[in-house]
Amino acid sequence: MSAKELVNLQHVGITKDGRSILDHIDLSLASGEIVTLIGPNGAGKSTLVKLILGLEEPSRGVIQRTPGLRIGYMPQHIHIEQTMPLKVQRLLSIAGGRQSPDVGTVLAQVNATHLADKSVQSLSGGELQRILLARALLRNPQLLVLDEPVQGVDINGQAELYKLITRIRDERGCAVLMVSHDLHLVMATTDRVICMNHHICCSGLPEHVSNDPAYQELFGLQDTDGLALYAHHHDHSHDEEGNVLPPGDSEARHG
């Protein structure tokens, strides 16, 4: 691993019940970069995140982490019983440890100081996402992992949240790994894109805006109203379970 690398995966794969969920994953995450992980439902994104978090072990390959790596995780959903009286201040205070930043500090970082005394159940989608981001920051993370960070947020709120994530990266110098389907907004703020479907199909800089046919086929999206899409090219095809087809099979299937 290089000095800036926080996590490095080499030839990593995982098999469950005889089925390959991930195969031949080579991936590194370095301080100061924002990496966006994209792929269709069932592509193995959540499993890859669990491997990076250390919640699952690979069936093969090697995962290296910098010693004592601090990871802040923002889940896609959080379930809070509607009848439980819980204020934002309390939610964050029970999430932090003895060496965590002050709750007021992280609320200020996500522009949510005014929400401290509000009931968690009364928060809007955008407000809740800011609180979950503040919760992840309580670990003073070197790596911030965000699973669909703008889930349930309107279009204007999405843009603001992505700007906030970029500012946090700039201020802290941490690495950020985002899982997202909101490509038209994410691509303006990410440094690197990783496209996966059980393995890494392609990765690189988000510098192209186009209607790439392979991209359209994989995601079923189109470039409309000037929305920016990440263009990439596949040199292979997949079957219905995401497995790579041998050369020539794709032509037979589409002939």
C-alpha positions as YAML, in Angstrom:
chain: A
units: angstrom
residues:
- id: 1
  name: MET
  ca: [0.00, 0.00, 0.00]
- id: 2
  name: SER
  ca: [1.14, 3.54, -0.74]
- id: 3
  name: ALA
  ca: [1.35, 6.19, 1.98]
- id: 4
  name: LYS
  ca: [-2.01, 7.72, 1.00]
- id: 5
  name: GLU
  ca: [-3.86, 4.42, 0.56]
- id: 6
  name: LEU
  ca: [-6.32, 3.60, 3.33]
- id: 7
  name: VAL
  ca: [-7.82, 0.40, 1.91]
- id: 8
  name: ASN
  ca: [-6.53, -1.92, -0.79]
- id: 9
  name: LEU
  ca: [-8.38, -4.93, -2.21]
- id: 10
  name: GLN
  ca: [-6.49, -7.41, -4.38]
- id: 11
  name: HIS
  ca: [-8.24, -10.16, -6.35]
- id: 12
  name: VAL
  ca: [-11.07, -10.17, -3.81]
- id: 13
  name: GLY
  ca: [-14.10, -12.36, -4.28]
- id: 14
  name: ILE
  ca: [-16.92, -13.74, -2.18]
- id: 15
  name: THR
  ca: [-19.12, -16.78, -2.77]
- id: 16
  name: LYS
  ca: [-22.34, -17.61, -0.92]
- id: 17
  name: ASP
  ca: [-24.34, -20.82, -1.28]
- id: 18
  name: GLY
  ca: [-22.26, -21.75, -4.30]
- id: 19
  name: ARG
  ca: [-22.99, -18.47, -6.07]
- id: 20
  name: SER
  ca: [-20.29, -15.91, -6.82]
- id: 21
  name: ILE
  ca: [-21.41, -12.53, -5.46]
- id: 22
  name: LEU
  ca: [-18.16, -10.69, -6.19]
- id: 23
  name: ASP
  ca: [-15.20, -11.80, -8.24]
- id: 24
  name: HIS
  ca: [-11.74, -10.44, -8.93]
- id: 25
  name: ILE
  ca: [-12.19, -7.06, -7.25]
- id: 26
  name: ASP
  ca: [-9.08, -4.86, -7.36]
- id: 27
  name: LEU
  ca: [-9.73, -1.54, -5.64]
- id: 28
  name: SER
  ca: [-7.86, 1.05, -3.62]
- id: 29
  name: LEU
  ca: [-9.16, 4.04, -1.67]
- id: 30
  name: ALA
  ca: [-6.80, 6.91, -0.89]
- id: 31
  name: SER
  ca: [-6.98, 9.96, 1.37]
- id: 32
  name: GLY
  ca: [-8.52, 13.02, -0.19]
- id: 33
  name: GLU
  ca: [-10.47, 11.38, -3.03]
- id: 34
  name: ILE
  ca: [-14.17, 10.88, -3.62]
- id: 35
  name: VAL
  ca: [-14.98, 7.57, -5.28]
- id: 36
  name: THR
  ca: [-18.49, 6.74, -6.49]
- id: 37
  name: LEU
  ca: [-19.60, 3.13, -6.78]
- id: 38
  name: ILE
  ca: [-22.35, 2.51, -9.32]
- id: 39
  name: GLY
  ca: [-24.08, -0.56, -10.68]
- id: 40
  name: PRO
  ca: [-27.53, -2.10, -11.16]
- id: 41
  name: ASN
  ca: [-29.52, -3.59, -8.30]
- id: 42
  name: GLY
  ca: [-28.04, -6.92, -7.27]
- id: 43
  name: ALA
  ca: [-24.60, -6.03, -8.64]
- id: 44
  name: GLY
  ca: [-22.89, -6.66, -5.29]
- id: 45
  name: LYS
  ca: [-22.41, -3.03, -4.20]
- id: 46
  name: SER
  ca: [-23.69, -3.61, -0.67]
- id: 47
  name: THR
  ca: [-21.53, -6.72, -0.29]
- id: 48
  name: LEU
  ca: [-18.46, -4.77, -1.41]
- id: 49
  name: VAL
  ca: [-19.23, -2.06, 1.15]
- id: 50
  name: LYS
  ca: [-19.53, -4.70, 3.89]
- id: 51
  name: LEU
  ca: [-16.14, -6.12, 2.91]
- id: 52
  name: ILE
  ca: [-14.56, -2.65, 3.10]
- id: 53
  name: LEU
  ca: [-16.21, -2.02, 6.49]
- id: 54
  name: GLY
  ca: [-14.92, -5.36, 7.77]
- id: 55
  name: LEU
  ca: [-18.45, -6.71, 8.33]
- id: 56
  name: GLU
  ca: [-17.81, -9.64, 5.99]
- id: 57
  name: GLU
  ca: [-14.72, -11.65, 5.10]
- id: 58
  name: PRO
  ca: [-13.76, -12.46, 1.50]
- id: 59
  name: SER
  ca: [-13.79, -16.01, 0.20]
- id: 60
  name: ARG
  ca: [-10.59, -15.25, -1.70]
- id: 61
  name: GLY
  ca: [-8.14, -12.42, -2.19]
- id: 62
  name: VAL
  ca: [-6.59, -9.96, 0.25]
- id: 63
  name: ILE
  ca: [-7.93, -6.81, 1.93]
- id: 64
  name: GLN
  ca: [-5.40, -4.45, 3.48]
- id: 65
  name: ARG
  ca: [-6.33, -1.52, 5.72]
- id: 66
  name: THR
  ca: [-4.10, 1.11, 7.21]
- id: 67
  name: PRO
  ca: [-3.59, 0.25, 10.92]
- id: 68
  name: GLY
  ca: [-6.21, 1.80, 13.19]
- id: 69
  name: LEU
  ca: [-8.29, 3.00, 10.25]
- id: 70
  name: ARG
  ca: [-11.26, 5.08, 11.39]
- id: 71
  name: ILE
  ca: [-14.34, 4.61, 9.22]
- id: 72
  name: GLY
  ca: [-17.54, 6.64, 9.41]
- id: 73
  name: TYR
  ca: [-20.55, 4.92, 7.87]
- id: 74
  name: MET
  ca: [-23.78, 6.56, 6.76]
- id: 75
  name: PRO
  ca: [-26.40, 3.84, 6.08]
- id: 76
  name: GLN
  ca: [-29.06, 4.08, 3.43]
- id: 77
  name: HIS
  ca: [-31.82, 3.70, 6.01]
- id: 78
  name: ILE
  ca: [-32.13, 3.93, 9.78]
- id: 79
  name: HIS
  ca: [-35.14, 2.60, 11.64]
- id: 80
  name: ILE
  ca: [-36.32, 4.55, 14.65]
- id: 81
  name: GLU
  ca: [-39.51, 3.55, 16.42]
- id: 82
  name: GLN
  ca: [-42.09, 6.27, 15.77]
- id: 83
  name: THR
  ca: [-43.41, 6.15, 19.34]
- id: 84
  name: MET
  ca: [-39.96, 6.60, 20.90]
- id: 85
  name: PRO
  ca: [-39.26, 10.21, 21.93]
- id: 86
  name: LEU
  ca: [-35.78, 10.85, 20.54]
- id: 87
  name: LYS
  ca: [-34.21, 14.22, 19.85]
- id: 88
  name: VAL
  ca: [-31.34, 14.81, 17.45]
- id: 89
  name: GLN
  ca: [-28.98, 15.80, 20.27]
- id: 90
  name: ARG
  ca: [-29.66, 12.52, 22.07]
- id: 91
  name: LEU
  ca: [-29.28, 10.39, 18.93]
- id: 92
  name: LEU
  ca: [-25.87, 11.85, 18.28]
- id: 93
  name: SER
  ca: [-24.71, 11.77, 21.89]
- id: 94
  name: ILE
  ca: [-25.34, 8.01, 22.17]
- id: 95
  name: ALA
  ca: [-23.59, 7.40, 18.84]
- id: 96
  name: GLY
  ca: [-20.35, 9.12, 19.81]
- id: 97
  name: GLY
  ca: [-17.52, 7.74, 21.88]
- id: 98
  name: ARG
  ca: [-15.32, 9.33, 24.51]
- id: 99
  name: GLN
  ca: [-12.94, 10.74, 21.90]
- id: 100
  name: SER
  ca: [-15.60, 11.80, 19.41]
- id: 101
  name: PRO
  ca: [-15.89, 15.42, 18.30]
- id: 102
  name: ASP
  ca: [-18.43, 17.53, 20.17]
- id: 103
  name: VAL
  ca: [-21.99, 17.00, 18.91]
- id: 104
  name: GLY
  ca: [-22.32, 20.73, 18.34]
- id: 105
  name: THR
  ca: [-19.19, 20.67, 16.19]
- id: 106
  name: VAL
  ca: [-20.46, 18.01, 13.80]
- id: 107
  name: LEU
  ca: [-23.90, 19.62, 13.62]
- id: 108
  name: ALA
  ca: [-22.24, 22.87, 12.59]
- id: 109
  name: GLN
  ca: [-20.19, 21.04, 9.95]
- id: 110
  name: VAL
  ca: [-23.36, 19.76, 8.27]
- id: 111
  name: ASN
  ca: [-25.24, 23.06, 8.71]
- id: 112
  name: ALA
  ca: [-27.75, 21.49, 11.10]
- id: 113
  name: THR
  ca: [-27.18, 23.25, 14.42]
- id: 114
  name: HIS
  ca: [-30.80, 24.41, 14.40]
- id: 115
  name: LEU
  ca: [-31.99, 20.79, 14.44]
- id: 116
  name: ALA
  ca: [-30.38, 19.79, 17.76]
- id: 117
  name: ASP
  ca: [-33.61, 19.97, 19.78]
- id: 118
  name: LYS
  ca: [-35.94, 18.61, 17.10]
- id: 119
  name: SER
  ca: [-37.50, 15.18, 17.28]
- id: 120
  name: VAL
  ca: [-35.79, 12.75, 14.89]
- id: 121
  name: GLN
  ca: [-39.22, 11.53, 13.74]
- id: 122
  name: SER
  ca: [-40.18, 15.05, 12.64]
- id: 123
  name: LEU
  ca: [-37.18, 15.58, 10.34]
- id: 124
  name: SER
  ca: [-37.60, 15.95, 6.60]
- id: 125
  name: GLY
  ca: [-35.66, 13.63, 4.26]
- id: 126
  name: GLY
  ca: [-32.90, 16.18, 3.72]
- id: 127
  name: GLU
  ca: [-32.65, 17.01, 7.43]
- id: 128
  name: LEU
  ca: [-32.40, 13.33, 8.41]
- id: 129
  name: GLN
  ca: [-29.62, 12.74, 5.87]
- id: 130
  name: ARG
  ca: [-27.63, 15.63, 7.35]
- id: 131
  name: ILE
  ca: [-28.05, 14.16, 10.82]
- id: 132
  name: LEU
  ca: [-26.91, 10.73, 9.62]
- id: 133
  name: LEU
  ca: [-23.89, 12.39, 8.02]
- id: 134
  name: ALA
  ca: [-23.14, 14.16, 11.30]
- id: 135
  name: ARG
  ca: [-23.44, 10.79, 13.05]
- id: 136
  name: ALA
  ca: [-20.80, 9.32, 10.70]
- id: 137
  name: LEU
  ca: [-18.51, 12.28, 11.36]
- id: 138
  name: LEU
  ca: [-18.55, 11.56, 15.10]
- id: 139
  name: ARG
  ca: [-15.95, 8.86, 14.43]
- id: 140
  name: ASN
  ca: [-13.59, 11.53, 13.07]
- id: 141
  name: PRO
  ca: [-13.20, 9.26, 10.03]
- id: 142
  name: GLN
  ca: [-10.28, 8.86, 7.70]
- id: 143
  name: LEU
  ca: [-12.69, 7.05, 5.37]
- id: 144
  name: LEU
  ca: [-16.31, 8.13, 5.02]
- id: 145
  name: VAL
  ca: [-18.62, 5.50, 3.49]
- id: 146
  name: LEU
  ca: [-21.97, 6.85, 2.31]
- id: 147
  name: ASP
  ca: [-24.67, 4.46, 1.10]
- id: 148
  name: GLU
  ca: [-27.12, 6.38, -1.12]
- id: 149
  name: PRO
  ca: [-26.55, 9.63, 0.83]
- id: 150
  name: VAL
  ca: [-29.37, 11.57, -0.87]
- id: 151
  name: GLN
  ca: [-32.05, 8.90, -0.41]
- id: 152
  name: GLY
  ca: [-35.45, 10.60, -0.01]
- id: 153
  name: VAL
  ca: [-34.10, 14.11, -0.68]
- id: 154
  name: ASP
  ca: [-35.55, 16.47, -3.31]
- id: 155
  name: ILE
  ca: [-33.44, 17.60, -6.27]
- id: 156
  name: ASN
  ca: [-32.33, 20.89, -4.71]
- id: 157
  name: GLY
  ca: [-31.45, 19.17, -1.46]
- id: 158
  name: GLN
  ca: [-29.43, 16.57, -3.34]
- id: 159
  name: ALA
  ca: [-27.21, 19.23, -4.91]
- id: 160
  name: GLU
  ca: [-26.66, 20.86, -1.52]
- id: 161
  name: LEU
  ca: [-25.76, 17.55, 0.13]
- id: 162
  name: TYR
  ca: [-23.21, 16.72, -2.56]
- id: 163
  name: LYS
  ca: [-21.64, 20.17, -2.14]
- id: 164
  name: LEU
  ca: [-21.51, 19.53, 1.60]
- id: 165
  name: ILE
  ca: [-19.82, 16.15, 1.12]
- id: 166
  name: THR
  ca: [-17.20, 17.76, -1.11]
- id: 167
  name: ARG
  ca: [-16.57, 20.48, 1.46]
- id: 168
  name: ILE
  ca: [-16.15, 17.91, 4.24]
- id: 169
  name: ARG
  ca: [-13.61, 16.06, 2.08]
- id: 170
  name: ASP
  ca: [-11.75, 19.31, 1.42]
- id: 171
  name: GLU
  ca: [-11.69, 20.30, 5.09]
- id: 172
  name: ARG
  ca: [-10.81, 16.90, 6.53]
- id: 173
  name: GLY
  ca: [-8.74, 15.38, 3.73]
- id: 174
  name: CYS
  ca: [-10.57, 12.09, 4.24]
- id: 175
  name: ALA
  ca: [-11.46, 9.56, 1.56]
- id: 176
  name: VAL
  ca: [-15.12, 9.28, 0.61]
- id: 177
  name: LEU
  ca: [-16.75, 6.19, -0.90]
- id: 178
  name: MET
  ca: [-20.28, 6.80, -2.13]
- id: 179
  name: VAL
  ca: [-22.81, 4.29, -3.40]
- id: 180
  name: SER
  ca: [-25.28, 6.09, -5.62]
- id: 181
  name: HIS
  ca: [-27.75, 5.92, -8.49]
- id: 182
  name: ASP
  ca: [-28.06, 9.70, -8.75]
- id: 183
  name: LEU
  ca: [-25.47, 9.88, -11.49]
- id: 184
  name: HIS
  ca: [-26.45, 13.20, -13.02]
- id: 185
  name: LEU
  ca: [-25.50, 14.99, -9.80]
- id: 186
  name: VAL
  ca: [-22.79, 12.71, -8.43]
- id: 187
  name: MET
  ca: [-20.59, 12.93, -11.49]
- id: 188
  name: ALA
  ca: [-20.02, 16.64, -10.97]
- id: 189
  name: THR
  ca: [-18.52, 16.04, -7.53]
- id: 190
  name: THR
  ca: [-16.72, 12.69, -7.71]
- id: 191
  name: ASP
  ca: [-13.07, 12.11, -8.58]
- id: 192
  name: ARG
  ca: [-13.37, 8.52, -9.73]
- id: 193
  name: VAL
  ca: [-16.20, 6.25, -10.81]
- id: 194
  name: ILE
  ca: [-16.26, 2.49, -10.36]
- id: 195
  name: CYS
  ca: [-18.89, 0.65, -12.40]
- id: 196
  name: MET
  ca: [-19.57, -2.88, -11.22]
- id: 197
  name: ASN
  ca: [-21.77, -5.86, -11.91]
- id: 198
  name: HIS
  ca: [-20.38, -8.60, -9.63]
- id: 199
  name: HIS
  ca: [-16.92, -7.54, -10.82]
- id: 200
  name: ILE
  ca: [-15.47, -4.17, -11.80]
- id: 201
  name: CYS
  ca: [-16.61, -3.49, -15.35]
- id: 202
  name: CYS
  ca: [-14.73, -0.21, -15.68]
- id: 203
  name: SER
  ca: [-13.38, 2.66, -13.63]
- id: 204
  name: GLY
  ca: [-11.95, 6.08, -14.28]
- id: 205
  name: LEU
  ca: [-12.47, 9.82, -14.30]
- id: 206
  name: PRO
  ca: [-16.04, 11.10, -14.77]
- id: 207
  name: GLU
  ca: [-15.08, 13.34, -17.70]
- id: 208
  name: HIS
  ca: [-17.47, 12.26, -20.42]
- id: 209
  name: VAL
  ca: [-21.07, 13.31, -20.93]
- id: 210
  name: SER
  ca: [-22.73, 11.19, -23.59]
- id: 211
  name: ASN
  ca: [-25.36, 8.63, -24.51]
- id: 212
  name: ASP
  ca: [-23.03, 5.66, -24.48]
- id: 213
  name: PRO
  ca: [-24.94, 2.56, -25.74]
- id: 214
  name: ALA
  ca: [-23.26, 0.19, -23.28]
- id: 215
  name: TYR
  ca: [-24.08, 2.50, -20.40]
- id: 216
  name: GLN
  ca: [-27.70, 2.76, -21.57]
- id: 217
  name: GLU
  ca: [-27.97, -1.03, -21.72]
- id: 218
  name: LEU
  ca: [-26.58, -1.57, -18.25]
- id: 219
  name: PHE
  ca: [-28.49, 1.15, -16.40]
- id: 220
  name: GLY
  ca: [-31.50, 1.79, -18.59]
- id: 221
  name: LEU
  ca: [-30.92, 5.54, -18.35]
- id: 222
  name: GLN
  ca: [-30.85, 8.26, -20.96]
- id: 223
  name: ASP
  ca: [-29.27, 11.68, -21.11]
- id: 224
  name: THR
  ca: [-32.26, 14.02, -20.94]
- id: 225
  name: ASP
  ca: [-32.50, 17.77, -20.44]
- id: 226
  name: GLY
  ca: [-28.74, 18.13, -20.41]
- id: 227
  name: LEU
  ca: [-28.17, 15.87, -17.42]
- id: 228
  name: ALA
  ca: [-24.61, 14.62, -17.21]
- id: 229
  name: LEU
  ca: [-24.06, 10.88, -17.48]
- id: 230
  name: TYR
  ca: [-20.80, 9.06, -17.05]
- id: 231
  name: ALA
  ca: [-19.81, 7.44, -20.33]
- id: 232
  name: HIS
  ca: [-17.88, 4.22, -20.34]
- id: 233
  name: HIS
  ca: [-17.32, 1.32, -22.68]
- id: 234
  name: HIS
  ca: [-17.67, -2.38, -21.97]
- id: 235
  name: ASP
  ca: [-15.66, -4.95, -23.87]
- id: 236
  name: HIS
  ca: [-17.87, -7.76, -22.59]
- id: 237
  name: SER
  ca: [-21.49, -8.72, -21.90]
- id: 238
  name: HIS
  ca: [-23.31, -10.28, -18.95]
- id: 239
  name: ASP
  ca: [-25.92, -12.98, -18.60]
- id: 240
  name: GLU
  ca: [-29.05, -12.42, -16.50]
- id: 241
  name: GLU
  ca: [-27.16, -13.17, -13.28]
- id: 242
  name: GLY
  ca: [-24.36, -10.74, -14.08]
- id: 243
  name: ASN
  ca: [-21.76, -13.32, -15.10]
- id: 244
  name: VAL
  ca: [-19.38, -12.39, -17.90]
- id: 245
  name: LEU
  ca: [-20.25, -14.14, -21.16]
- id: 246
  name: PRO
  ca: [-17.53, -15.64, -23.36]
- id: 247
  name: PRO
  ca: [-16.80, -13.75, -26.60]
- id: 248
  name: GLY
  ca: [-19.49, -14.39, -29.19]
- id: 249
  name: ASP
  ca: [-22.24, -15.38, -26.72]
- id: 250
  name: SER
  ca: [-23.68, -11.88, -26.59]
- id: 251
  name: GLU
  ca: [-24.08, -11.84, -30.36]
- id: 252
  name: ALA
  ca: [-25.86, -15.19, -30.25]
- id: 253
  name: ARG
  ca: [-28.24, -13.91, -27.60]
- id: 254
  name: HIS
  ca: [-29.06, -10.74, -29.50]
- id: 255
  name: GLY
  ca: [-29.05, -12.30, -33.01]
...
